Structure formats: C-alpha cells, structure tokens
C-alpha cells in the first residue's frame, strides 16, 4: 500500500512534498522529495501511486505568503467601524436543561438515549469560544437555569440570557433570566409578554417560522407557517436562518412585516441541541451585531436597533458580515438598521475579502439589484425613490436554485433546499425615509 508524508518547512514560503509508491515486492516504499515555493505555485495536491497507478488524492493545499501580486489578504480579526464593532454570536443553542435532550445527572437514568445526548452549558461556551464567537444565548425550552449554570459566560464569550418559549409556535424571550407569564396564550397575552420583556431591556423574537411547513408560504398567508399568531404579535426580530427550517419562507414572512411598516430585524441561529444529531454546533450560522461596545447590554441594544447581519460560517473559519454602507462626512459607514434618503447612493460589500457570489438587493418586495459581487469589491446602487426598506443577501448560486422542487414544502428534520444551502450572508433592512 502506498504511503505519503508531508511537512511544512520552517522557512516562509517553502513546502517539502513527499509522495510515495509501493515497490513490487511489497517492501518499504520509496519516497521522492520535491520543494514547492510560494512564488512559483499558489496551490498543490498530493497523490499516492501503487504500481504506477493513482490510488489516493488529497484536497488542495494553498501556498500563499501574502506577498504575491494580486493575492487576497486574510480577513482581519478586528471588525471595528464607525458606531462600534461587529460582534459575532449565536442566539439559539440548547443545553442539558432542554426537554428534547438527555444528560446524565440532569435527567432520570431511565431516559438515557445516546441519540439524544445533550451538551452542558460550559461545553457550549467552550465550543463558541473555539469558533471565535463573542456572545452566546443558551435558550432552553421554557427553562432559564443556563443563565446561572457553571461555565455560563466562560471562554471569553458573553452570555445573553433567555429561553425558548413554547406557545403557538416557538419564540425567543431574550435578555431576561426569569420565566415570564404567557397568560392564556392568546395573541393579546403574547403581546403583553413581548411588551414586558422590552420593558426589562430584552426583546421578543419569532423563531424559524418556516419550520416543517407543508405548504409554500405565499401572499402573506401566515396560516401556512408554524407560527400560529400570524401578524397579530409583532416581534422585534425574526429568526430567518435556521438549519432545519426554510429560509425562503422566513424571509417572505419578514418582508410581509416590513411591507406593513414595521421595523423588524433578522437573525440566525444554529438551534444546536444534541451532541451527535446536530454536530454543526454553535455559529452555523452566525448572527453579527454592530454593537457600541462588547457587553451584554450593547448586544441587546444592537438587536433591537436592527443592526444585524448573518453569515453561514463563524469567524474562526472565515465568516464575516455582509454590510450596506452610505457615504457620510466623506467616508462610507454602516447603515443597516438606520434611515437613508430616497435616491441616496449606497454600496454593499462583504467584510470577508475572500468571498464572492451572487448578490441580490431587495427593496419594498422587489428585486432592486442582482449581479455578481467580486471578492474584496463593493457594488454601488441607489436607494429607491419611494419610502420603504431594502436589504441584501449573498449566495453561491443563482436564481435557478429557487426553481428546484426541494425548495417547496419543508417537512423534514433537516432542510435540503439548495436555495438555503447556497446562502452565504444576509443583512437586516435599511429603511428609506
């Protein structure tokens, strides 16, 4: 059997490559050495031969010392900008205190189930820290014990208290560490709940309204959604991006709120519950907030002000926010969640200089712009002449992805829609006033 070894030389820009093949008599392999210089090659892959025939390949390895002409620079770690700094987080993860998981010591031993193995609070924060997140909301089902559990707020990650409220659909109550009353569960009672959490400095979110839908959401007919209050309960945010829910349906639900004149932000959450059934864990996707400082209060303030952008990936693996900016006092500044003038010149760009794709800007329910966004570039456009709203999204594909049959009903434990899988990043609205 062929053998292969590779090591990185300590000198910058040079890699030693070893490729082996098996001798005919089956004894130890012969190794060939070759040097690759970053100035000559930007990538290479390794191949294993047996009797002169390839039997295995590696994925590509990129050689880039950052000095080559035209080579992209790695994303910077500091995302400070006018008005604050972009902070990364996940607003929807679960711990051992959630009802759908099992954890030894938390649940009765008779309920042991390896397929429902949960994750304790400290491990959730360790996971978030390893992925470069700044904040994390452990939102267990009608349970707030995570807020005071050992490890909450550890590993350099801010803890955002809250819980997932099981009403006629799922909602997030964020910014409180005590359960609040639902009354009789009517729309009036849930509106009272939302007002109470706002008075306490928190916010109310509708979660994954496109989850397990069996009929396409169209024409603002909310009866097709799992959120049973339709437009009778106004949220502060809508969880548009959830791995097990239809992004398209949630987008359309958000846009229906915007068409009604409401100011509602979008967020994303991994909804990570079990250790093995949902191995993606925290940060897939990541919700970015433009916060005035790195504090719990500033994160909640930014969410209420709609200063959010969602990326498919967390910071540790290259995730960065998509931003919409306007020129103020001679320089471009973020305006997501803010007001702009009708006809004002704007531009949109990804803060990850290595990302490109198909950019779409939606305004007042219509497509305002749809073109390719080149990496490390911005696309300029003009705000619509009529008052309303606009938002942007970046995808790997094109409109053909919206026509596939899998973008219809989502009644599965996982979302298989190519439209959703191709999403890279999306922004909350900018308001045209």
Coordinates of C-alpha atoms in Angstrom, one line a residue, residues 37-290:
X37 CA 7.9 27.7 -3.5
X38 CA 5.1 30.1 -2.9
X39 CA 6.4 32.4 -5.5
X40 CA 6.0 29.7 -8.2
X41 CA 2.8 27.9 -7.1
X42 CA -0.3 29.0 -5.4
X43 CA -1.6 25.5 -4.7
X44 CA -0.8 21.9 -4.9
X45 CA -2.3 18.5 -4.1
X46 CA -0.8 15.1 -3.2
X47 CA -1.2 11.8 -5.0
X48 CA -0.4 8.3 -3.9
X49 CA 0.7 5.7 -6.5
X50 CA 0.7 1.9 -6.4
X51 CA 2.4 0.1 -9.2
X52 CA 2.4 3.3 -11.2
X53 CA -1.4 3.9 -10.8
X54 CA -3.0 6.5 -8.5
X55 CA -4.9 5.1 -5.6
X56 CA -5.5 8.2 -3.4
X57 CA -5.5 12.0 -3.6
X58 CA -5.6 14.8 -1.1
X59 CA -7.6 18.0 -1.2
X60 CA -5.7 21.1 -2.4
X61 CA -3.3 22.9 -0.2
X62 CA -2.8 26.6 -0.9
X63 CA 0.7 28.2 -0.7
X64 CA 0.4 31.9 -0.1
X65 CA 2.8 34.1 1.8
X66 CA 0.7 37.2 1.2
X67 CA 3.4 38.8 -0.9
X68 CA 2.3 37.7 -4.4
X69 CA 0.8 40.3 -6.7
X70 CA -2.9 40.1 -6.6
X71 CA -3.1 37.6 -3.8
X72 CA -6.0 38.1 -1.4
X73 CA -5.3 39.0 2.2
X74 CA -6.6 37.0 5.0
X75 CA -9.6 38.5 6.9
X76 CA -8.6 40.8 9.7
X77 CA -9.7 39.9 13.3
X78 CA -10.8 43.4 14.3
X79 CA -14.1 44.5 12.8
X80 CA -14.3 47.9 14.4
X81 CA -16.1 50.6 12.4
X82 CA -18.0 53.8 12.8
X83 CA -20.6 53.4 15.5
X84 CA -19.0 50.4 17.2
X85 CA -17.7 46.9 16.4
X86 CA -19.2 43.9 14.7
X87 CA -19.6 41.1 17.3
X88 CA -20.3 37.5 16.3
X89 CA -22.7 35.2 18.1
X90 CA -25.4 32.5 18.1
X91 CA -28.8 33.3 19.5
X92 CA -30.2 29.8 19.5
X93 CA -28.4 26.9 21.2
X94 CA -29.6 24.4 23.8
X95 CA -28.1 22.7 26.8
X96 CA -28.8 19.8 29.1
X97 CA -31.7 21.8 30.5
X98 CA -33.8 21.5 27.3
X99 CA -36.6 19.0 27.2
X100 CA -35.6 17.3 24.0
X101 CA -32.1 16.1 25.1
X102 CA -30.7 13.7 27.7
X103 CA -27.8 14.4 30.1
X104 CA -26.6 12.1 32.9
X105 CA -27.0 13.9 36.2
X106 CA -29.7 16.2 34.8
X107 CA -32.3 13.7 33.6
X108 CA -33.5 10.4 35.0
X109 CA -31.3 7.5 34.1
X110 CA -34.3 5.6 32.7
X111 CA -34.5 8.2 29.9
X112 CA -30.9 7.6 28.7
X113 CA -30.6 7.7 25.0
X114 CA -27.2 8.2 23.1
X115 CA -29.0 9.7 20.1
X116 CA -30.4 12.5 22.4
X117 CA -27.2 13.2 24.2
X118 CA -27.1 16.9 25.1
X119 CA -24.3 19.3 25.9
X120 CA -23.7 21.1 29.2
X121 CA -23.5 24.9 29.4
X122 CA -19.8 25.1 30.0
X123 CA -19.2 22.9 26.9
X124 CA -21.4 25.2 24.8
X125 CA -19.4 28.2 25.8
X126 CA -16.1 26.3 25.1
X127 CA -17.5 25.5 21.6
X128 CA -18.5 29.1 21.0
X129 CA -15.1 30.4 22.1
X130 CA -13.2 28.0 19.8
X131 CA -15.2 29.3 16.9
X132 CA -14.4 32.9 17.6
X133 CA -17.9 33.9 18.8
X134 CA -18.2 37.0 21.0
X135 CA -21.6 36.1 22.6
X136 CA -23.9 33.2 23.0
X137 CA -27.6 32.7 24.0
X138 CA -28.3 29.3 25.5
X139 CA -32.1 29.3 25.1
X140 CA -33.6 26.1 26.6
X141 CA -37.2 25.2 26.3
X142 CA -39.1 27.2 29.0
X143 CA -36.0 27.0 31.2
X144 CA -33.6 29.7 32.4
X145 CA -31.2 27.6 34.5
X146 CA -28.5 28.0 31.9
X147 CA -28.1 31.7 32.8
X148 CA -26.6 30.8 36.3
X149 CA -25.1 27.4 35.4
X150 CA -21.4 26.7 35.8
X151 CA -19.5 27.9 32.8
X152 CA -22.0 30.4 31.6
X153 CA -20.1 33.4 30.2
X154 CA -16.8 31.5 30.2
X155 CA -14.1 31.1 27.5
X156 CA -14.3 34.8 26.7
X157 CA -17.8 34.6 25.4
X158 CA -20.6 37.0 26.6
X159 CA -23.7 35.2 28.0
X160 CA -27.0 36.5 26.7
X161 CA -29.8 35.2 29.0
X162 CA -33.1 34.0 27.6
X163 CA -35.2 31.0 26.8
X164 CA -37.3 29.5 24.0
X165 CA -41.0 29.9 24.8
X166 CA -43.3 27.2 23.6
X167 CA -46.5 28.9 22.6
X168 CA -48.4 28.6 19.2
X169 CA -45.0 28.1 17.6
X170 CA -41.6 28.9 19.0
X171 CA -40.5 32.3 20.3
X172 CA -37.3 33.6 21.9
X173 CA -37.5 35.7 25.0
X174 CA -34.0 37.3 25.2
X175 CA -32.4 39.4 27.8
X176 CA -34.1 38.0 30.9
X177 CA -33.0 35.3 33.4
X178 CA -36.5 34.5 34.7
X179 CA -39.6 32.9 33.1
X180 CA -42.3 35.4 32.2
X181 CA -46.0 34.6 32.1
X182 CA -47.9 33.7 28.9
X183 CA -51.4 34.3 30.3
X184 CA -54.0 32.3 28.4
X185 CA -51.7 32.0 25.3
X186 CA -53.8 34.3 23.2
X187 CA -52.3 37.0 20.9
X188 CA -53.2 39.6 23.5
X189 CA -51.3 37.7 26.2
X190 CA -48.2 37.1 24.0
X191 CA -48.2 40.8 23.1
X192 CA -48.2 41.6 26.8
X193 CA -45.3 39.2 27.2
X194 CA -43.4 40.9 24.4
X195 CA -44.0 44.3 26.0
X196 CA -42.9 43.1 29.4
X197 CA -39.6 41.8 28.1
X198 CA -39.0 45.0 26.2
X199 CA -39.6 47.0 29.4
X200 CA -36.9 44.8 31.0
X201 CA -34.4 45.7 28.3
X202 CA -34.8 42.5 26.3
X203 CA -36.6 41.6 23.1
X204 CA -39.1 39.2 21.6
X205 CA -38.2 37.0 18.6
X206 CA -40.3 34.7 16.3
X207 CA -38.3 31.6 15.8
X208 CA -37.9 29.6 12.5
X209 CA -41.4 30.3 11.2
X210 CA -40.7 28.2 8.1
X211 CA -40.0 25.0 10.1
X212 CA -41.8 21.9 8.9
X213 CA -44.2 23.7 6.7
X214 CA -46.2 21.5 4.3
X215 CA -47.5 24.3 2.0
X216 CA -45.5 27.1 0.4
X217 CA -45.8 30.5 2.2
X218 CA -47.2 32.9 -0.4
X219 CA -49.1 36.2 -0.4
X220 CA -48.5 36.8 3.3
X221 CA -50.9 33.9 4.2
X222 CA -49.4 33.1 7.6
X223 CA -51.7 30.1 8.1
X224 CA -49.1 28.0 6.3
X225 CA -46.5 28.8 8.9
X226 CA -45.7 27.0 12.2
X227 CA -46.0 30.4 13.9
X228 CA -49.6 30.4 15.0
X229 CA -50.1 34.1 15.6
X230 CA -49.7 35.3 12.1
X231 CA -49.3 39.1 12.2
X232 CA -51.2 39.6 15.4
X233 CA -48.0 39.6 17.6
X234 CA -45.2 41.9 16.5
X235 CA -41.7 40.6 17.0
X236 CA -38.5 42.7 17.4
X237 CA -36.6 40.1 15.4
X238 CA -37.3 37.1 13.2
X239 CA -35.0 34.0 13.1
X240 CA -34.8 33.8 9.3
X241 CA -31.8 31.5 9.1
X242 CA -32.1 28.1 10.9
X243 CA -30.5 24.9 9.5
X244 CA -33.7 22.9 9.9
X245 CA -36.1 25.5 8.6
X246 CA -37.0 27.2 5.3
X247 CA -35.0 30.4 4.9
X248 CA -37.2 31.5 1.9
X249 CA -40.4 31.2 3.9
X250 CA -39.0 33.1 6.9
X251 CA -37.6 35.8 4.5
X252 CA -41.0 36.2 3.0
X253 CA -42.6 36.4 6.4
X254 CA -40.1 39.1 7.5
X255 CA -40.8 41.1 4.3
X256 CA -44.5 41.0 4.9
X257 CA -43.8 42.7 8.3
X258 CA -41.6 45.3 6.5
X259 CA -44.4 45.9 4.0
X260 CA -46.7 46.7 6.9
X261 CA -44.2 49.4 8.0
X262 CA -42.8 47.6 11.0
X263 CA -39.1 47.8 11.8
X264 CA -38.1 44.1 12.3
X265 CA -34.5 42.7 12.2
X266 CA -33.4 39.3 11.0
X267 CA -31.2 36.9 12.9
X268 CA -29.9 33.3 12.5
X269 CA -29.3 30.5 15.0
X270 CA -27.8 27.0 14.8
X271 CA -30.6 25.6 17.0
X272 CA -27.9 23.1 18.1
X273 CA -29.5 20.7 20.6
X274 CA -27.9 17.2 20.7
X275 CA -24.2 16.4 20.6
X276 CA -24.3 13.9 17.7
X277 CA -27.5 14.6 15.9
X278 CA -26.6 18.2 15.2
X279 CA -22.8 18.2 15.1
X280 CA -22.5 21.6 13.5
X281 CA -23.0 23.3 16.9
X282 CA -22.8 27.0 17.7
X283 CA -22.0 29.5 14.9
X284 CA -23.6 27.8 11.9
X285 CA -25.0 30.3 11.1
X286 CA -23.6 33.3 13.0
X287 CA -25.5 36.5 13.8
X288 CA -23.3 39.6 13.7
X289 CA -24.4 42.7 15.6
X290 CA -22.9 46.2 15.3

